[in-house]
Short mmCIF file of C-alpha atoms in Angstrom, two decimals:
data_model
loop_
_atom_site.label_atom_id
_atom_site.label_comp_id
_atom_site.label_asym_id
_atom_site.label_seq_id
_atom_site.Cartn_x
_atom_site.Cartn_y
_atom_site.Cartn_z
CA UNK A 25 235.12 58.99 74.98
CA UNK A 26 236.33 62.52 75.73
CA UNK A 27 233.35 63.84 73.78
CA UNK A 28 230.71 61.69 75.48
CA UNK A 29 228.04 63.47 77.47
CA UNK A 30 226.03 62.00 80.31
CA UNK A 31 222.58 62.56 78.83
CA UNK A 32 222.92 60.25 75.82
CA UNK A 33 222.57 56.73 74.55
CA UNK A 34 225.80 55.00 73.54
CA UNK A 35 225.89 52.03 71.18
CA UNK A 36 228.77 49.88 69.99
CA UNK A 37 226.68 49.38 66.87
CA UNK A 38 223.18 49.13 65.48
CA UNK A 39 221.29 46.67 63.30
CA UNK A 40 222.54 48.54 60.21
CA UNK A 41 226.24 48.39 61.17
CA UNK A 42 228.78 45.66 60.90
CA UNK A 43 229.68 44.00 64.19
CA UNK A 44 232.66 45.52 66.00
CA UNK A 45 234.79 42.54 65.04
CA UNK A 46 233.56 42.65 61.42
CA UNK A 47 234.27 46.39 61.32
CA UNK A 48 237.78 45.81 62.65
CA UNK A 49 238.51 42.90 60.31
CA UNK A 50 236.92 44.19 57.11
CA UNK A 51 236.65 47.96 57.22
CA UNK A 52 239.56 49.50 59.14
CA UNK A 53 242.89 50.46 57.62
CA UNK A 54 246.06 49.75 59.55
CA UNK A 55 246.31 53.48 60.29
CA UNK A 56 242.80 53.54 61.77
CA UNK A 57 243.54 50.41 63.82
CA UNK A 58 246.53 52.27 65.30
CA UNK A 59 244.30 55.26 66.09
CA UNK A 60 241.76 52.93 67.72
CA UNK A 61 244.47 51.43 69.91
CA UNK A 62 245.45 54.95 70.93
CA UNK A 63 241.88 55.71 72.02
CA UNK A 64 241.58 52.36 73.80
CA UNK A 65 245.06 52.80 75.29
CA UNK A 66 245.84 49.15 74.54
CA UNK A 67 246.70 46.80 71.71
CA UNK A 68 243.77 44.89 70.24
CA UNK A 69 243.27 42.26 67.59
CA UNK A 70 240.31 40.65 65.90
CA UNK A 71 239.67 38.45 68.93
CA UNK A 72 239.93 41.19 71.58
CA UNK A 73 238.48 44.29 69.89
CA UNK A 74 234.83 43.60 70.75
CA UNK A 75 235.53 43.17 74.44
CA UNK A 76 237.64 46.33 74.45
CA UNK A 77 234.86 48.33 72.80
CA UNK A 78 232.24 46.91 75.19
CA UNK A 79 234.41 47.97 78.15
CA UNK A 80 234.96 51.40 76.60
CA UNK A 81 231.20 51.85 76.21
CA UNK A 82 230.38 50.53 79.69
CA UNK A 83 232.98 52.80 81.30
CA UNK A 84 231.59 55.86 79.52
CA UNK A 85 229.75 58.65 81.33
CA UNK A 86 226.76 58.03 79.03
CA UNK A 87 223.62 57.30 81.04
CA UNK A 88 222.58 54.45 78.76
CA UNK A 89 224.70 51.88 76.92
CA UNK A 90 223.17 49.50 74.40
CA UNK A 91 225.22 46.53 73.24
CA UNK A 92 224.23 44.26 70.35
CA UNK A 93 224.62 40.60 71.31
CA UNK A 94 226.97 40.16 68.37
CA UNK A 95 229.40 42.58 70.04
CA UNK A 96 228.95 41.10 73.52
CA UNK A 97 229.88 37.72 72.05
CA UNK A 98 232.68 39.04 69.82
CA UNK A 99 231.12 37.73 66.60
CA UNK A 100 232.36 38.67 63.15
CA UNK A 101 230.72 40.05 60.03
CA UNK A 102 228.87 36.77 59.43
CA UNK A 103 226.63 37.80 62.38
CA UNK A 104 225.73 41.16 60.89
CA UNK A 105 221.99 41.82 61.09
CA UNK A 106 221.34 44.08 58.10
CA UNK A 107 223.11 45.52 55.08
CA UNK A 108 221.21 48.62 54.00
CA UNK A 109 220.57 48.75 50.27
CA UNK A 110 221.20 45.02 49.82
CA UNK A 111 218.24 42.85 48.91
CA UNK A 112 218.15 39.43 50.55
CA UNK A 113 220.23 37.87 53.33
CA UNK A 114 219.09 40.48 55.83
CA UNK A 115 217.51 40.01 59.25
CA UNK A 116 218.51 36.34 59.33
CA UNK A 117 220.96 36.34 62.25
CA UNK A 118 219.64 34.62 65.37
CA UNK A 119 221.25 34.02 68.74
CA UNK A 120 221.75 30.28 69.09
CA UNK A 121 221.42 28.58 72.49
CA UNK A 122 225.06 27.42 72.50
CA UNK A 123 226.33 30.97 71.85
CA UNK A 124 225.04 32.37 75.15
CA UNK A 125 227.22 30.38 77.54
CA UNK A 126 227.69 30.65 81.29
CA UNK A 127 231.14 32.11 80.57
CA UNK A 128 229.71 34.87 78.38
CA UNK A 129 226.94 35.56 80.91
CA UNK A 130 229.47 35.80 83.74
CA UNK A 131 231.75 38.08 81.70
CA UNK A 132 229.04 40.61 80.82
CA UNK A 133 227.62 40.45 84.35
CA UNK A 134 231.06 41.22 85.78
CA UNK A 135 231.52 44.17 83.40
CA UNK A 136 227.99 45.42 84.15
CA UNK A 137 228.66 45.37 87.89
CA UNK A 138 232.15 46.81 87.59
CA UNK A 139 230.90 49.90 85.78
CA UNK A 140 227.73 50.34 87.86
CA UNK A 141 225.28 49.54 85.09
CA UNK A 142 223.09 47.03 86.90
#
């Protein structure tokens, strides 16, 4: 965050990346998890890391923040969109009606308003 500039686009991930939760669960070492907690200035776990990263992005000075739905909803690696270089099983993830609940809508709306991104 200290290196963010205003005139930029900030993403928690793209279609070619693991979800934040999948990244945390499957790709980070314990040392890197400790470093992440230092940047976030709070303890996180598999269940809370996506929300923490969404808040970090939304509170950034970046003009534009783009959040994949998988990260907004805190979904794991099973919701990953694409695995570059892997044939098959790509581009199959879809948002299901029961995943986008009133609770999740209210939570992202509150964060959007809190950080002036509406």
